[in-house]
Amino acid sequence: MDEILILAETKETQIEKSTHELIQAGRELKSALGGILSCLLLGEGMDGAVKDLEQYPLDRIYLLENPLLKDFSPDLWVSSLEQAVRNLKPKVFIMAHSPTGREVGPRLSARLKSTLTTDCIGLRLDPEDRRIVRVKPIYGGNAVAVLKGKGNPELITLRKNVYSPAAPEGTKTEIIKLQLALSDQVVKVKALRTIFREQVELDKAEVIISGGRGIGAKEDFQLLERLAELINQRGIKALVGCSRPVVDKGWLSSDHQVGLTGTMVAPGLYVAVGISGAIQHLVGMVRSKKIVAINTDPNCNMFKVADYGVIEDYKEILHHLISKLEGLS
Ligand SMILES: Cc1cc2nc3c(=O)[nH]c(=O)nc-3n(C[C@H](O)[C@H](O)[C@H](O)COP(=O)(O)OP(=O)(O)OC[C@H]3O[C@@H](n4cnc5c(N)ncnc54)[C@H](O)[C@@H]3O)c2cc1C
């Protein structure tokens, strides 16, 4: 029986949203391929994570708990995944295109002598040869490649925020504990110290106020920050995003960047302020539920994807919005 296996990721033992998206992708593949959909979970103290996963349409959860896997160690993870995949022999192994997936995917591909397609935005089954057709952007997002890979299992990393997270379902999930030979002897590179900087988790925001080159100066992002703050005060998670030139100019850090080489987002509301709407930006935000564009150029591309457009100097509009919201407080 064909098995579709996905790699679960956790943050402080909580399942990441990207894992719920992988479940959805796996579920769609399973409806064409048949077989079973399973999830591989590595770490320590994973009771809460297992409970979370059990709500989703998974046939099996393979659980590998070991104190050595408490923190992410690339060498140990690659060694564990290699053993697990060799034992389980899934037809497809899908990882998120996250730092973890990007680190372990290529190494796993070399060890298993199977081709990996990274950063996919779509997967489907070719009914003729029953291999997975992988769609991924190329040439800076100006084209998409449609590929098939050789080798078993088929290895794939999937871009975040492309599939909607799976909906919970009362499926009966079998939990299978894996026993693998793990030794810290395999660790060649150790993390000595981790310096945390508060990351802007754009993909978790309900509202994104995003600024482009048209903002004009670093200080003027204060207007966007203030608007986001006022929305946050109403209990709605709002964050400031930006286009790439803003990062290149050093006005904001790269975790604010939306787009092909930034974060893919799909918030309830995306406000594009002084952003022209280049394809590399649009691919990152076009799945937002409502898009508002504020731009002085009536012909800019952003208006083509926007639900509402304002042709005006952004300062006028933001000052007006801010004073309206302040008046409501
Ligand atoms: C390989 C590759 C990857 C890339 N990845 C990304 C990516 O991930 N994300 C990304 O954003 N870009 C990316 N880019 C860059 C992308 O091609 C565009 O150059 C970039 O998105 C343009 O940013 P912008 O819209 O802020 O700037 P511009 O195109 O310069 O647009 C500025 C806009 O501001 C408007 N404006 C000016 N003044 C005002 C005002 N006072 N009020 C209102 N509007 C005003 C102008 O009319 C204009 O439409 C990538 C490019 C390449 C080649």
Tab-separated table of N, CA and C in Angstrom, residues 166-259:
chain	number	residue	atom	x	y	z
A	166	ALA	N	-5.191	22.021	6.941
A	166	ALA	CA	-6.265	21.021	6.947
A	166	ALA	C	-7.245	21.341	8.066
A	167	ALA	N	-8.497	20.989	7.854
A	167	ALA	CA	-9.491	21.169	8.922
A	167	ALA	C	-9.434	19.941	9.829
A	168	PRO	N	-9.613	20.144	11.155
A	168	PRO	CA	-9.623	18.978	12.043
A	168	PRO	C	-10.782	18.052	11.695
A	169	GLU	N	-10.564	16.775	11.863
A	169	GLU	CA	-11.588	15.759	11.536
A	169	GLU	C	-11.418	14.634	12.530
A	170	GLY	N	-12.496	14.026	12.909
A	170	GLY	CA	-12.377	12.923	13.880
A	170	GLY	C	-11.956	11.626	13.215
A	171	THR	N	-10.697	11.560	12.751
A	171	THR	CA	-10.221	10.310	12.113
A	171	THR	C	-9.573	9.419	13.172
A	172	LYS	N	-9.648	8.142	12.956
A	172	LYS	CA	-8.964	7.224	13.890
A	172	LYS	C	-7.495	7.134	13.474
A	173	THR	N	-6.628	7.609	14.340
A	173	THR	CA	-5.202	7.634	14.007
A	173	THR	C	-4.451	6.611	14.849
A	174	GLU	N	-3.637	5.829	14.175
A	174	GLU	CA	-2.821	4.845	14.888
A	174	GLU	C	-1.500	5.533	15.270
A	175	ILE	N	-1.083	5.330	16.513
A	175	ILE	CA	0.198	5.944	16.912
A	175	ILE	C	1.246	4.841	17.050
A	176	ILE	N	2.313	5.010	16.310
A	176	ILE	CA	3.346	3.971	16.297
A	176	ILE	C	4.653	4.583	16.806
A	177	LYS	N	5.160	4.017	17.899
A	177	LYS	CA	6.425	4.549	18.440
A	177	LYS	C	7.591	3.902	17.716
A	178	LEU	N	8.501	4.739	17.242
A	178	LEU	CA	9.662	4.216	16.516
A	178	LEU	C	10.835	4.042	17.485
A	179	GLN	N	11.558	2.975	17.307
A	179	GLN	CA	12.794	2.759	18.077
A	179	GLN	C	13.932	2.792	17.066
A	180	LEU	N	14.747	3.813	17.142
A	180	LEU	CA	15.869	3.889	16.193
A	180	LEU	C	17.173	4.006	16.973
A	181	ALA	N	18.239	3.558	16.343
A	181	ALA	CA	19.550	3.663	16.989
A	181	ALA	C	20.047	5.097	16.827
A	182	LEU	N	20.050	5.844	17.930
A	182	LEU	CA	20.500	7.234	17.854
A	182	LEU	C	21.729	7.437	18.728
A	183	SER	N	22.682	8.134	18.186
A	183	SER	CA	23.880	8.393	18.994
A	183	SER	C	24.365	9.794	18.677
A	184	ASP	N	24.808	10.499	19.735
A	184	ASP	CA	25.302	11.851	19.451
A	184	ASP	C	26.694	11.816	18.802
A	185	GLN	N	27.203	10.602	18.561
A	185	GLN	CA	28.473	10.471	17.821
A	185	GLN	C	28.341	11.035	16.401
A	186	VAL	N	27.104	11.044	15.870
A	186	VAL	CA	26.946	11.519	14.484
A	186	VAL	C	27.024	13.048	14.394
A	187	VAL	N	26.975	13.700	15.572
A	187	VAL	CA	26.916	15.167	15.548
A	187	VAL	C	28.295	15.751	15.231
A	188	LYS	N	28.378	16.405	14.081
A	188	LYS	CA	29.661	17.008	13.684
A	188	LYS	C	29.642	18.505	13.968
A	189	VAL	N	28.427	19.089	13.897
A	189	VAL	CA	28.302	20.532	14.136
A	189	VAL	C	27.336	20.735	15.291
A	190	LYS	N	27.817	21.416	16.336
A	190	LYS	CA	26.979	21.637	17.516
A	190	LYS	C	26.638	23.110	17.649
A	191	ALA	N	25.433	23.408	18.073
A	191	ALA	CA	25.085	24.800	18.355
A	191	ALA	C	25.610	25.127	19.743
A	192	LEU	N	26.488	26.116	19.845
A	192	LEU	CA	27.056	26.463	21.151
A	192	LEU	C	26.175	27.466	21.873
A	193	ARG	N	25.629	28.380	21.111
A	193	ARG	CA	24.807	29.427	21.706
A	193	ARG	C	23.788	29.867	20.667
A	194	THR	N	22.553	30.023	21.072
A	194	THR	CA	21.543	30.495	20.131
A	194	THR	C	21.132	31.890	20.555
A	195	ILE	N	21.255	32.818	19.634
A	195	ILE	CA	20.853	34.187	19.972
A	195	ILE	C	19.496	34.423	19.339
A	196	PHE	N	18.508	34.642	20.195
A	196	PHE	CA	17.157	34.833	19.678
A	196	PHE	C	16.878	36.305	19.434
A	197	ARG	N	16.328	36.583	18.289
A	197	ARG	CA	15.797	37.913	18.041
A	197	ARG	C	14.313	37.700	17.801
A	198	GLU	N	13.506	38.548	18.366
A	198	GLU	CA	12.065	38.429	18.166
A	198	GLU	C	11.786	38.442	16.660
A	199	GLN	N	11.232	37.355	16.131
A	199	GLN	CA	10.957	37.271	14.688
A	199	GLN	C	9.571	37.828	14.389
A	200	VAL	N	9.454	38.512	13.281
A	200	VAL	CA	8.148	38.999	12.850
A	200	VAL	C	7.474	37.847	12.108
A	201	GLU	N	6.437	37.261	12.713
A	201	GLU	CA	5.804	36.091	12.106
A	201	GLU	C	4.635	36.539	11.230
A	202	LEU	N	5.014	37.077	10.067
A	202	LEU	CA	4.013	37.651	9.164
A	202	LEU	C	2.930	36.655	8.776
A	203	ASP	N	3.331	35.379	8.635
A	203	ASP	CA	2.357	34.389	8.161
A	203	ASP	C	1.278	34.104	9.197
A	204	LYS	N	1.443	34.645	10.426
A	204	LYS	CA	0.414	34.412	11.451
A	204	LYS	C	-0.471	35.653	11.659
A	205	ALA	N	-0.201	36.744	10.915
A	205	ALA	CA	-0.963	37.987	11.126
A	205	ALA	C	-2.336	37.917	10.455
A	206	GLU	N	-3.328	38.550	11.103
A	206	GLU	CA	-4.668	38.631	10.492
A	206	GLU	C	-4.743	39.834	9.556
A	207	VAL	N	-3.968	40.879	9.899
A	207	VAL	CA	-3.917	42.084	9.058
A	207	VAL	C	-2.441	42.429	8.826
A	208	ILE	N	-2.094	42.747	7.586
A	208	ILE	CA	-0.717	43.200	7.311
A	208	ILE	C	-0.788	44.570	6.647
A	209	ILE	N	-0.094	45.529	7.261
A	209	ILE	CA	0.025	46.854	6.665
A	209	ILE	C	1.428	46.863	6.051
A	210	SER	N	1.479	46.838	4.730
A	210	SER	CA	2.762	46.616	4.067
A	210	SER	C	3.193	47.857	3.298
A	211	GLY	N	4.437	48.241	3.471
A	211	GLY	CA	4.935	49.455	2.823
A	211	GLY	C	5.983	49.131	1.769
A	212	GLY	N	6.017	49.948	0.728
A	212	GLY	CA	6.991	49.757	-0.346
A	212	GLY	C	7.927	50.941	-0.455
A	213	ARG	N	8.634	50.969	-1.566
A	213	ARG	CA	9.589	52.050	-1.820
A	213	ARG	C	8.898	53.406	-1.769
A	214	GLY	N	7.600	53.418	-2.125
A	214	GLY	CA	6.836	54.671	-2.140
A	214	GLY	C	6.696	55.330	-0.772
A	215	ILE	N	7.038	54.617	0.301
A	215	ILE	CA	6.973	55.226	1.648
A	215	ILE	C	8.013	56.342	1.745
A	216	GLY	N	9.137	56.179	1.061
A	216	GLY	CA	10.084	57.298	0.910
A	216	GLY	C	11.198	57.370	1.925
A	217	ALA	N	10.963	56.999	3.173
A	217	ALA	CA	12.005	57.108	4.194
A	217	ALA	C	11.707	56.161	5.353
A	218	LYS	N	12.778	55.744	6.025
A	218	LYS	CA	12.650	54.795	7.131
A	218	LYS	C	11.684	55.330	8.210
A	219	GLU	N	11.863	56.640	8.560
A	219	GLU	CA	11.048	57.229	9.650
A	219	GLU	C	9.565	57.148	9.337
A	220	ASP	N	9.214	57.189	8.062
A	220	ASP	CA	7.788	57.228	7.714
A	220	ASP	C	7.091	55.884	7.944
A	221	PHE	N	7.876	54.830	8.202
A	221	PHE	CA	7.240	53.552	8.569
A	221	PHE	C	6.540	53.656	9.924
A	222	GLN	N	6.872	54.734	10.689
A	222	GLN	CA	6.180	54.933	11.973
A	222	GLN	C	4.671	55.034	11.777
A	223	LEU	N	4.276	55.598	10.633
A	223	LEU	CA	2.835	55.734	10.357
A	223	LEU	C	2.184	54.350	10.222
A	224	LEU	N	2.892	53.437	9.538
A	224	LEU	CA	2.367	52.084	9.344
A	224	LEU	C	2.357	51.333	10.682
A	225	GLU	N	3.426	51.555	11.480
A	225	GLU	CA	3.515	50.916	12.809
A	225	GLU	C	2.357	51.371	13.691
A	226	ARG	N	2.074	52.680	13.636
A	226	ARG	CA	1.004	53.231	14.475
A	226	ARG	C	-0.350	52.636	14.087
A	227	LEU	N	-0.570	52.523	12.786
A	227	LEU	CA	-1.839	51.955	12.322
A	227	LEU	C	-1.964	50.495	12.790
A	228	ALA	N	-0.875	49.744	12.670
A	228	ALA	CA	-0.895	48.343	13.110
A	228	ALA	C	-1.141	48.272	14.614
A	229	GLU	N	-0.525	49.185	15.357
A	229	GLU	CA	-0.690	49.192	16.814
A	229	GLU	C	-2.158	49.426	17.194
A	230	LEU	N	-2.798	50.373	16.504
A	230	LEU	CA	-4.202	50.686	16.806
A	230	LEU	C	-5.110	49.493	16.484
A	231	ILE	N	-4.762	48.762	15.442
A	231	ILE	CA	-5.570	47.572	15.096
A	231	ILE	C	-5.337	46.484	16.150
A	232	ASN	N	-4.071	46.334	16.564
A	232	ASN	CA	-3.751	45.354	17.624
A	232	ASN	C	-4.521	45.645	18.907
A	233	GLN	N	-4.681	46.954	19.203
A	233	GLN	CA	-5.406	47.319	20.427
A	233	GLN	C	-6.844	46.828	20.400
A	234	ARG	N	-7.341	46.538	19.216
A	234	ARG	CA	-8.706	46.001	19.091
A	234	ARG	C	-8.718	44.474	19.062
A	235	GLY	N	-7.590	43.864	19.458
A	235	GLY	CA	-7.525	42.404	19.575
A	235	GLY	C	-7.354	41.693	18.240
A	236	ILE	N	-6.956	42.436	17.208
A	236	ILE	CA	-6.716	41.798	15.901
A	236	ILE	C	-5.213	41.845	15.643
A	237	LYS	N	-4.628	40.675	15.363
A	237	LYS	CA	-3.159	40.634	15.195
A	237	LYS	C	-2.744	41.306	13.879
A	238	ALA	N	-2.134	42.469	14.015
A	238	ALA	CA	-1.710	43.224	12.830
A	238	ALA	C	-0.186	43.418	12.874
A	239	LEU	N	0.458	43.271	11.721
A	239	LEU	CA	1.911	43.449	11.642
A	239	LEU	C	2.271	44.294	10.426
A	240	VAL	N	3.469	44.858	10.467
A	240	VAL	CA	3.941	45.655	9.328
A	240	VAL	C	4.786	44.773	8.409
A	241	GLY	N	4.422	44.760	7.140
A	241	GLY	CA	5.194	44.034	6.131
A	241	GLY	C	5.849	45.031	5.189
A	242	CYS	N	6.543	44.509	4.183
A	242	CYS	CA	7.174	45.429	3.223
A	242	CYS	C	7.565	44.701	1.945
A	243	SER	N	7.954	45.487	0.965
A	243	SER	CA	8.484	44.925	-0.280
A	243	SER	C	10.008	44.843	-0.155
A	244	ARG	N	10.630	44.229	-1.147
A	244	ARG	CA	12.077	43.993	-1.047
A	244	ARG	C	12.948	45.249	-1.026
A	245	PRO	N	12.640	46.284	-1.822
A	245	PRO	CA	13.524	47.463	-1.763
A	245	PRO	C	13.618	48.061	-0.358
A	246	VAL	N	12.568	47.890	0.417
A	246	VAL	CA	12.563	48.436	1.786
A	246	VAL	C	13.627	47.729	2.633
A	247	VAL	N	13.761	46.412	2.402
A	247	VAL	CA	14.789	45.643	3.121
A	247	VAL	C	16.169	46.014	2.565
A	248	ASP	N	16.254	46.104	1.230
A	248	ASP	CA	17.550	46.451	0.609
A	248	ASP	C	18.067	47.800	1.104
A	249	LYS	N	17.136	48.722	1.355
A	249	LYS	CA	17.550	50.055	1.813
A	249	LYS	C	17.846	50.077	3.310
A	250	GLY	N	17.534	48.966	4.001
A	250	GLY	CA	17.792	48.897	5.440
A	250	GLY	C	16.717	49.599	6.266
A	251	TRP	N	15.533	49.842	5.669
A	251	TRP	CA	14.460	50.502	6.434
A	251	TRP	C	13.799	49.517	7.399
A	252	LEU	N	13.683	48.264	6.983
A	252	LEU	CA	13.123	47.219	7.857
A	252	LEU	C	13.956	45.955	7.693
A	253	SER	N	13.869	45.051	8.709
A	253	SER	CA	14.626	43.793	8.624
A	253	SER	C	13.927	42.818	7.674
A	254	SER	N	14.677	41.794	7.233
A	254	SER	CA	14.172	40.929	6.159
A	254	SER	C	12.962	40.095	6.563
A	255	ASP	N	12.741	39.896	7.877
A	255	ASP	CA	11.563	39.093	8.264
A	255	ASP	C	10.252	39.856	8.027
A	256	HIS	N	10.347	41.136	7.638
A	256	HIS	CA	9.136	41.890	7.272
A	256	HIS	C	8.785	41.697	5.792
A	257	GLN	N	9.722	41.151	5.032
A	257	GLN	CA	9.522	41.134	3.568
A	257	GLN	C	8.500	40.094	3.111
A	258	VAL	N	7.597	40.554	2.257
A	258	VAL	CA	6.579	39.686	1.665
A	258	VAL	C	7.013	39.380	0.232
A	259	GLY	N	6.807	38.145	-0.193
A	259	GLY	CA	7.057	37.864	-1.611
A	259	GLY	C	7.855	36.609	-1.837
